[in-house]
Coordinates of C-alpha atoms and ligand atoms in Angstrom, one line a residue:
M1 CA -2.2 -5.0 24.8
T2 CA 0.2 -7.9 24.8
F3 CA -0.1 -11.7 24.7
E4 CA 1.7 -11.8 28.1
S5 CA -1.1 -9.8 29.7
L6 CA -3.7 -12.3 28.5
G7 CA -2.4 -14.9 30.9
L8 CA -1.0 -17.5 28.5
S9 CA 1.7 -20.0 29.5
P10 CA 5.4 -19.2 28.7
A11 CA 5.6 -22.1 26.3
L12 CA 2.8 -20.6 24.2
L13 CA 4.3 -17.1 24.5
R14 CA 7.6 -18.4 23.2
A15 CA 5.9 -19.9 20.2
L16 CA 4.1 -16.7 19.4
T17 CA 7.3 -14.7 19.6
E18 CA 8.9 -17.1 17.2
Q19 CA 6.0 -16.6 14.8
N20 CA 6.2 -12.8 15.1
Y21 CA 2.9 -12.4 16.6
A22 CA 3.5 -9.1 18.4
T23 CA 0.0 -8.0 19.5
P24 CA -3.3 -9.9 19.8
T25 CA -5.9 -9.2 17.1
P26 CA -9.1 -7.7 18.5
I27 CA -10.9 -11.1 18.6
Q28 CA -7.9 -12.6 20.4
A29 CA -7.8 -9.8 22.9
E30 CA -11.5 -10.4 23.7
A31 CA -11.8 -14.1 23.5
I32 CA -8.6 -15.4 25.1
P33 CA -9.2 -14.1 28.7
L34 CA -12.9 -15.3 28.6
A35 CA -11.9 -18.8 27.3
L36 CA -9.0 -19.1 29.8
A37 CA -11.6 -18.4 32.5
G38 CA -13.5 -21.4 31.3
H39 CA -16.5 -19.6 29.7
D40 CA -18.3 -20.9 26.6
L41 CA -17.9 -18.6 23.7
L42 CA -19.9 -17.5 20.8
G43 CA -17.5 -15.7 18.5
G44 CA -18.5 -13.6 15.5
A45 CA -15.4 -13.7 13.4
Q46 CA -14.3 -14.6 9.9
T47 CA -11.1 -16.1 8.6
G48 CA -8.4 -13.5 8.6
T49 CA -9.3 -12.1 12.0
G50 CA -7.0 -14.4 13.9
K51 CA -9.8 -16.6 15.2
T52 CA -7.8 -19.8 15.1
A53 CA -5.4 -18.5 17.8
A54 CA -8.4 -17.0 19.6
F55 CA -9.7 -20.4 20.4
G56 CA -6.5 -22.4 19.8
L57 CA -4.3 -20.6 22.4
P58 CA -6.7 -21.0 25.4
L59 CA -7.4 -24.6 24.3
L60 CA -3.7 -25.5 24.2
N61 CA -3.1 -23.6 27.4
R62 CA -5.7 -25.6 29.2
L63 CA -4.6 -29.0 27.9
S64 CA -1.0 -28.3 28.6
K65 CA -1.8 -27.7 32.3
Q66 CA -2.8 -31.3 32.8
T67 CA -1.2 -34.1 30.9
A68 CA -3.3 -37.1 29.9
A69 CA -4.1 -39.5 32.6
N70 CA -2.5 -42.5 31.0
G71 CA -0.3 -43.3 28.1
F72 CA -3.3 -44.2 25.9
R73 CA -4.5 -40.8 24.8
R74 CA -8.0 -40.2 23.8
P75 CA -8.8 -36.8 22.3
R76 CA -9.4 -34.1 24.9
A77 CA -10.2 -31.3 22.5
L78 CA -12.3 -31.6 19.3
I79 CA -12.4 -29.0 16.6
L80 CA -15.0 -29.4 14.0
V81 CA -14.5 -27.7 10.7
P82 CA -16.4 -27.7 7.4
T83 CA -13.7 -28.5 5.0
R84 CA -10.5 -30.5 4.5
E85 CA -8.6 -27.3 3.7
L86 CA -9.6 -25.7 6.9
A87 CA -8.8 -28.9 8.8
V88 CA -5.3 -28.7 7.4
Q89 CA -4.9 -25.0 8.1
V90 CA -6.2 -25.2 11.7
T91 CA -4.0 -28.2 12.4
E92 CA -0.9 -26.4 11.1
S93 CA -1.7 -23.3 13.1
L94 CA -2.2 -25.2 16.3
R95 CA 0.9 -27.2 15.8
G96 CA 2.8 -23.9 15.4
Y97 CA 1.3 -22.5 18.6
G98 CA 1.8 -25.7 20.5
K99 CA 5.3 -26.5 19.2
H100 CA 6.8 -26.3 22.7
L101 CA 4.0 -28.4 24.3
R102 CA 3.9 -32.1 24.2
L103 CA 0.5 -32.5 22.7
N104 CA -0.4 -34.5 19.7
I105 CA -2.5 -32.5 17.3
S106 CA -4.0 -34.4 14.3
A107 CA -6.7 -34.0 11.7
I108 CA -9.1 -36.4 10.1
F109 CA -11.1 -35.5 7.0
G110 CA -12.9 -37.2 4.1
G111 CA -11.2 -38.0 0.9
A112 CA -8.1 -39.4 2.6
G113 CA -7.5 -43.0 3.5
M114 CA -8.9 -44.4 6.7
G115 CA -5.8 -46.5 7.5
P116 CA -3.5 -43.8 8.6
Q117 CA -6.3 -42.1 10.5
V118 CA -7.1 -45.3 12.4
E119 CA -3.4 -45.7 13.2
M120 CA -3.3 -42.1 14.5
F121 CA -6.1 -42.9 16.9
R122 CA -4.3 -46.0 18.0
R123 CA -1.1 -44.1 18.8
G124 CA -3.1 -41.4 20.7
V125 CA -4.2 -37.9 20.0
D126 CA -4.8 -34.9 22.3
V127 CA -6.3 -32.4 19.9
L128 CA -8.5 -33.7 17.1
V129 CA -9.4 -31.5 14.2
A130 CA -12.2 -33.2 12.1
T131 CA -14.7 -32.7 9.4
P132 CA -18.1 -33.9 10.7
G133 CA -18.7 -36.7 8.1
R134 CA -15.4 -38.4 8.6
L135 CA -15.6 -38.2 12.3
I136 CA -19.0 -40.0 12.2
D137 CA -17.3 -42.7 10.1
H138 CA -14.7 -43.2 12.8
M139 CA -17.3 -43.1 15.6
E140 CA -19.2 -45.9 13.8
R141 CA -16.1 -48.0 13.4
G142 CA -15.3 -47.4 17.1
T143 CA -11.9 -45.8 16.3
A144 CA -12.9 -42.3 17.6
K145 CA -13.8 -42.3 21.3
L146 CA -15.1 -38.9 22.4
D147 CA -15.7 -39.6 26.0
S148 CA -12.6 -37.6 27.1
I149 CA -13.4 -34.4 25.3
E150 CA -13.0 -31.4 27.6
I151 CA -13.2 -28.7 24.9
L152 CA -15.3 -28.5 21.7
V153 CA -14.8 -25.9 19.0
L154 CA -17.2 -25.4 16.1
D155 CA -15.2 -23.4 13.6
E156 CA -17.0 -21.7 10.7
A157 CA -20.3 -23.1 12.1
D158 CA -22.4 -21.3 9.6
R159 CA -20.6 -22.9 6.8
M160 CA -21.0 -26.3 8.4
L161 CA -24.7 -25.7 8.4
D162 CA -24.7 -24.5 4.8
M163 CA -23.0 -27.7 3.8
G164 CA -25.7 -29.8 5.4
F165 CA -23.7 -31.0 8.4
L166 CA -26.4 -30.2 11.0
P167 CA -27.5 -33.9 11.5
A168 CA -23.8 -35.0 11.8
M169 CA -23.0 -32.2 14.2
K170 CA -26.0 -33.2 16.4
R171 CA -24.9 -36.8 16.4
I172 CA -21.4 -35.9 17.4
L173 CA -22.6 -33.4 20.1
A174 CA -24.8 -36.2 21.6
K175 CA -21.7 -38.3 22.2
L176 CA -19.7 -35.6 24.0
P177 CA -19.4 -35.3 27.8
R178 CA -21.8 -32.6 29.0
D179 CA -19.2 -31.2 31.2
R180 CA -17.0 -29.4 28.7
Q181 CA -16.1 -26.0 27.3
T182 CA -17.7 -25.1 24.0
M183 CA -16.6 -22.4 21.6
L184 CA -18.5 -21.6 18.4
F185 CA -17.1 -19.4 15.7
S186 CA -19.2 -18.1 12.9
A187 CA -19.3 -15.2 10.5
T188 CA -23.1 -15.0 10.8
F189 CA -25.6 -16.0 13.4
E190 CA -28.8 -17.1 11.8
S191 CA -31.6 -18.5 13.8
Q192 CA -30.7 -22.2 13.3
L193 CA -27.3 -21.5 14.6
K194 CA -28.6 -19.6 17.6
Q195 CA -30.8 -22.5 18.4
L196 CA -27.9 -24.9 18.2
A197 CA -25.9 -22.6 20.5
L198 CA -28.8 -22.4 23.0
E199 CA -29.1 -26.2 23.1
F200 CA -25.5 -27.1 23.4
M201 CA -23.7 -24.3 25.2
R202 CA -23.8 -23.0 28.8
E203 CA -24.3 -19.3 29.1
P204 CA -22.0 -18.4 26.3
R205 CA -20.2 -15.1 26.3
Q206 CA -20.3 -13.3 23.0
V207 CA -17.3 -11.8 21.3
Q208 CA -17.5 -9.9 18.1
V209 CA -14.9 -8.2 16.0
A210 CA -15.3 -4.7 14.5
A211 CA -18.8 -3.4 14.9
Q212 CA -20.0 -2.7 11.4
N213 CA -20.1 1.0 11.8
T214 CA -16.7 2.3 12.9
I215 CA -16.0 4.2 9.7
A216 CA -15.5 7.9 10.3
E217 CA -17.9 10.1 8.4
T218 CA -15.0 12.4 7.4
I219 CA -13.7 9.8 5.0
V220 CA -14.2 10.1 1.3
H221 CA -14.4 6.7 -0.5
R222 CA -13.2 6.6 -4.0
A223 CA -12.7 3.7 -6.4
H224 CA -10.7 3.7 -9.6
P225 CA -11.5 1.0 -12.2
V226 CA -8.2 -0.3 -13.6
D227 CA -6.9 -3.6 -15.0
V228 CA -4.8 -5.7 -12.7
A229 CA -1.8 -5.3 -14.9
R230 CA -2.0 -1.5 -14.7
K231 CA -2.5 -1.2 -11.0
R232 CA 1.1 -0.6 -10.2
D233 CA 1.5 2.2 -12.7
L234 CA -1.6 3.8 -11.4
L235 CA -0.2 3.6 -7.9
V236 CA 3.0 5.3 -8.9
D237 CA 1.0 7.9 -10.8
I238 CA -1.2 8.8 -7.8
I239 CA 1.5 8.8 -5.2
S240 CA 3.9 10.9 -7.3
R241 CA 1.1 13.3 -8.3
R242 CA 0.0 13.9 -4.8
H243 CA 2.3 15.5 -2.4
T244 CA 1.2 13.4 0.5
D245 CA 4.0 12.5 3.0
R246 CA 2.9 9.1 3.8
V247 CA 0.6 6.5 2.3
I248 CA -0.4 3.1 3.4
V249 CA -1.1 0.6 0.6
F250 CA -2.9 -2.6 1.3
G251 CA -2.2 -5.7 -0.7
R252 CA -3.6 -9.1 -0.3
T253 CA -0.5 -11.4 -0.2
K254 CA 2.8 -11.3 1.5
H255 CA 4.6 -12.0 -1.7
G256 CA 2.6 -9.3 -3.6
C257 CA 3.4 -6.7 -0.9
N258 CA 7.1 -7.4 -1.0
R259 CA 7.2 -7.2 -4.7
L260 CA 5.2 -4.0 -4.8
A261 CA 7.5 -2.3 -2.3
E262 CA 10.5 -3.3 -4.4
Q263 CA 8.9 -2.0 -7.5
L264 CA 7.9 1.3 -5.9
E265 CA 11.6 1.7 -4.7
D266 CA 12.6 1.1 -8.3
S267 CA 10.3 3.8 -9.4
G268 CA 11.9 6.2 -7.0
L269 CA 9.3 6.0 -4.2
A270 CA 10.8 5.0 -0.8
A271 CA 8.7 2.1 0.3
V272 CA 8.7 -0.6 3.0
A273 CA 6.6 -3.8 3.3
I274 CA 5.2 -5.4 6.4
H275 CA 3.6 -8.8 6.5
G276 CA 3.6 -12.0 8.5
N277 CA 6.8 -13.4 7.1
K278 CA 8.9 -10.5 8.4
S279 CA 10.5 -10.8 11.8
Q280 CA 9.4 -8.6 14.6
A281 CA 12.7 -6.6 14.3
Q282 CA 12.1 -6.1 10.5
R283 CA 8.5 -5.0 11.1
Q284 CA 9.6 -2.5 13.8
K285 CA 12.3 -1.1 11.5
A286 CA 9.8 -0.8 8.6
L287 CA 7.3 1.0 10.9
R288 CA 10.0 3.3 12.2
D289 CA 11.2 4.2 8.7
F290 CA 7.6 5.0 7.8
K291 CA 7.0 7.1 10.9
T292 CA 10.1 9.1 10.5
G293 CA 9.5 9.7 6.9
K294 CA 12.4 7.7 5.6
A295 CA 9.9 5.6 3.7
R296 CA 6.9 7.3 2.1
V297 CA 4.9 4.2 1.4
L298 CA 4.0 1.4 3.7
V299 CA 2.8 -1.7 1.9
A300 CA 1.0 -4.0 4.2
T301 CA -1.2 -7.1 4.4
D302 CA -4.4 -6.9 6.5
V303 CA -3.1 -9.0 9.3
A304 CA 0.3 -7.4 9.5
A305 CA -1.2 -4.0 9.8
R306 CA -3.6 -5.0 12.6
G307 CA -2.7 -3.9 16.0
L308 CA 0.1 -1.8 14.7
D309 CA 0.4 1.7 15.9
I310 CA 0.3 3.5 12.6
P311 CA -0.2 7.2 12.8
D312 CA -3.2 9.0 11.3
L313 CA -2.8 9.2 7.5
P314 CA -4.6 11.4 5.0
L315 CA -4.7 8.6 2.4
V316 CA -5.1 4.8 2.4
I317 CA -5.0 2.9 -0.8
N318 CA -6.5 -0.5 -1.4
Y319 CA -4.3 -1.9 -4.1
D320 CA -6.2 -5.1 -3.8
L321 CA -9.7 -5.1 -2.5
P322 CA -10.1 -7.1 0.7
M323 CA -11.7 -10.5 0.3
V324 CA -13.8 -9.8 3.4
A325 CA -15.6 -6.5 3.5
E326 CA -15.0 -6.2 7.2
D327 CA -11.3 -5.8 6.5
Y328 CA -12.1 -2.6 4.6
V329 CA -13.2 -1.1 7.9
H330 CA -9.9 -2.1 9.5
R331 CA -7.9 -0.7 6.6
I332 CA -9.5 2.6 6.4
G333 CA -9.6 3.0 10.2
R334 CA -6.0 4.3 9.5
T335 CA -7.4 7.5 8.1
G336 CA -9.8 10.2 9.1
R337 CA -9.3 9.8 12.8
N338 CA -10.5 12.3 15.3
G339 CA -12.4 14.3 12.8
A340 CA -9.5 14.7 10.4
S341 CA -10.4 14.4 6.8
G342 CA -9.3 11.2 5.1
E343 CA -9.5 9.5 1.8
A344 CA -9.8 5.8 1.0
V345 CA -8.9 5.0 -2.6
S346 CA -9.6 1.5 -4.0
F347 CA -8.3 0.0 -7.2
V348 CA -10.9 -2.1 -8.7
A349 CA -10.1 -4.5 -11.5
P350 CA -13.0 -5.8 -13.6
E351 CA -12.9 -9.1 -11.8
E352 CA -13.1 -7.4 -8.4
G353 CA -16.5 -5.9 -9.0
G354 CA -18.2 -8.4 -6.6
L355 CA -15.8 -7.4 -3.9
L356 CA -16.6 -3.8 -4.4
R357 CA -20.3 -4.6 -4.2
Q358 CA -19.7 -6.3 -0.8
I359 CA -18.0 -3.1 0.4
Q360 CA -20.9 -0.9 -0.8
R361 CA -23.4 -3.1 0.9
M362 CA -21.5 -2.8 4.2
L363 CA -21.0 0.9 3.8
K364 CA -24.7 1.2 2.7
A365 CA -23.5 3.6 0.1
D366 CA -22.2 3.7 -3.4
V367 CA -18.6 4.2 -3.9
E368 CA -17.9 6.6 -6.8
L369 CA -16.1 4.8 -9.6
A370 CA -13.8 7.3 -11.3
V371 CA -11.7 6.3 -14.3
V372 CA -8.3 7.9 -14.3
E373 CA -7.3 9.0 -17.7
G374 CA -4.8 6.7 -19.2
F375 CA -5.8 3.9 -16.9
E376 CA -9.1 2.9 -18.5
P377 CA -9.9 -0.7 -17.8
S378 CA -10.2 -3.1 -20.7
R379 CA -13.8 -3.9 -19.7
P380 CA -16.4 -2.3 -17.4
I381 CA -16.6 -3.2 -13.7
Q382 CA -19.5 -5.5 -13.1
L383 CA -20.7 -5.2 -9.6
N384 CA -22.7 -8.4 -10.0
A385 CA -19.6 -10.3 -11.1
P386 CA -19.1 -13.5 -9.0
L387 CA -16.7 -13.2 -6.1
P388 CA -13.3 -14.6 -6.7
K389 CA -13.1 -18.3 -5.6
P390 CA -11.6 -19.0 -2.2
G391 CA -8.7 -20.9 -3.6
G392 CA -8.2 -18.9 -6.8
R393 CA -5.6 -16.4 -7.5
Q394 CA -6.6 -12.8 -8.0
N395 CA -3.5 -10.9 -8.6
Q396 CA -0.2 -11.9 -7.2
G397 CA 0.8 -15.1 -5.5
P398 CA -1.1 -17.3 -3.2
R399 CA -3.3 -15.8 -0.5
K400 CA -4.8 -17.1 2.7
S401 CA -8.0 -15.3 3.3
H402 CA -11.1 -16.4 1.6
R403 CA -14.8 -15.7 1.6
P404 CA -16.2 -16.6 4.9
H405 CA -19.1 -18.7 3.6
G406 CA -17.8 -20.2 0.4
K407 CA -21.3 -19.5 -1.0
P408 CA -21.5 -18.4 -4.6
A409 CA -22.3 -14.7 -4.9
P410 CA -26.0 -14.0 -5.2
R411 CA -26.9 -13.8 -8.9
H412 CA -29.4 -11.0 -8.7
A413 CA -28.2 -7.6 -9.6
H414 CA -27.6 -5.2 -6.8
A415 CA -29.4 -1.9 -6.8
H416 CA -26.2 -0.2 -7.7
A417 CA -25.3 -2.6 -10.4
G418 CA -25.0 0.0 -13.0
P419 CA -22.6 2.5 -11.6
K420 CA -21.7 5.7 -13.3
Q421 CA -18.2 5.3 -14.5
H422 CA -17.1 8.7 -15.3
R423 CA -13.7 10.2 -15.7
S424 CA -12.1 12.0 -12.9
G425 CA -10.8 15.3 -14.1
G426 CA -7.6 17.0 -13.6
H427 CA -5.2 14.3 -14.6
S428 CA -3.2 14.7 -17.7
G429 CA -3.2 11.5 -19.6
R430 CA -0.1 9.7 -18.8
G431 CA -0.6 6.9 -21.1
S432 CA 1.1 3.7 -20.3
R433 CA 4.3 3.7 -18.4
S434 CA 6.8 1.0 -18.9
G435 CA 10.1 0.2 -17.4
I436 CA 8.7 -0.7 -13.9
G437 CA 8.6 -4.4 -14.8
A438 CA 5.9 -6.8 -14.0
Ligands
AMP501 P1 -7.0 -16.8 11.0 O1 -8.1 -15.8 11.0 O2 -7.0 -17.6 12.3 O3 -7.1 -17.8 9.9 O4 -5.7 -16.1 10.9 C1 -5.3 -15.3 9.8 C2 -3.8 -15.1 9.7 O5 -3.4 -14.2 10.7 C3 -3.0 -16.3 9.9 O6 -2.0 -16.3 8.9 C4 -2.3 -16.2 11.2 O7 -1.1 -16.8 11.3 C5 -2.2 -14.7 11.4 N1 -2.3 -14.2 12.7 C6 -3.3 -14.5 13.7 N2 -3.1 -13.8 14.8 C7 -2.1 -13.0 14.6 C8 -1.4 -12.0 15.4 N3 -1.8 -11.7 16.6 N4 -0.3 -11.4 14.9 C9 0.1 -11.6 13.6 N5 -0.5 -12.5 12.8 C10 -1.6 -13.2 13.3

């Protein structure tokens, strides 16, 4: 599957190549052809799945086909988002995809001065990314005119409802032309949201990424409690102890993956990293080295690994737990294929207990927590620990993905909140290793 085969314009394809997007993510592969054909879409997808391009590429494709009727440009596409951060992120992504198109893409959100936003409307805008409250302010002032909107996107719609934006969304929807294309993306579809979709959409097609149950039964799931600071030593310990040819290790950030690959090299383990900052040529070389056995360890971010033709592997290691449980499914889809046995090993720092709980809920099973001798964590893993904050740092460097809802973790204890944390046998205590450097 390639972006070319999805029917996007050459200017968009060029921008994608420049950004090293080699293959569409599953939601992109499903959504783009439907959206290009003009259908309304209900997309079940979270951040990190590539949903911005899933709606952004067809949207830009459509707008670029026809230029605005006159020099005074009113917005033709409106993207409603719950937060200022998402507004900025979506705007940046769309500007990247649309860099070879002559479209103005701008954002308005609360907490920023009105003046520059009013000026932006005066100069003309084609694609408007907005938080609902601020858009209402501009509608009331008469600066935002929505009568030319051809495409509406509701991004993270469940979160907008959670944040109390339903009345504002309805007011905005009432001002939009009826003859338009509507795309709604949400991680969950509760009844209020379904109702909204029924009212404001025309026979929407549904697209959903990763059915929940695509995990092979032949996979053994194991978790090792370990402090963040000791994860790398544990990784070296496990990989050196096992005689596996190839291991894929998932990290959360591009920077973290790079550094980890370098540190593994320093420890004598041939490793390569793939992530979004690497060029297509670099990624292909890394993958080739991994496939031919030149590199034993492939360190990857979730998005970089997606769509890559990685061979079946006996062992997948989650160095950092994924922020979104669904990514766990994608990650371990690399092992245990076609009835082969596979193992998914996760390193769980005490502060990552909440993330492990998410995964257990999705798997509908406990994951055995086995302490490796010499790597005992400084405190027990609390499965009812709050989830890491969307903007906060967990391990290394900044990261992009965040919890889909931004809701605090439920406070009640999960049924498996008191896991047995026993020692896994057979490992001679290796104590702490030094010399790998932090
Ligand atoms: P999103 O879910 O839209 O926030 O996207 C998550 C991350 O994946 C962003 O950093 C995108 O730039 C990146 N991304 C989206 N689609 C692709 C793709 N097809 N190939 C590589 N990276 C992608």
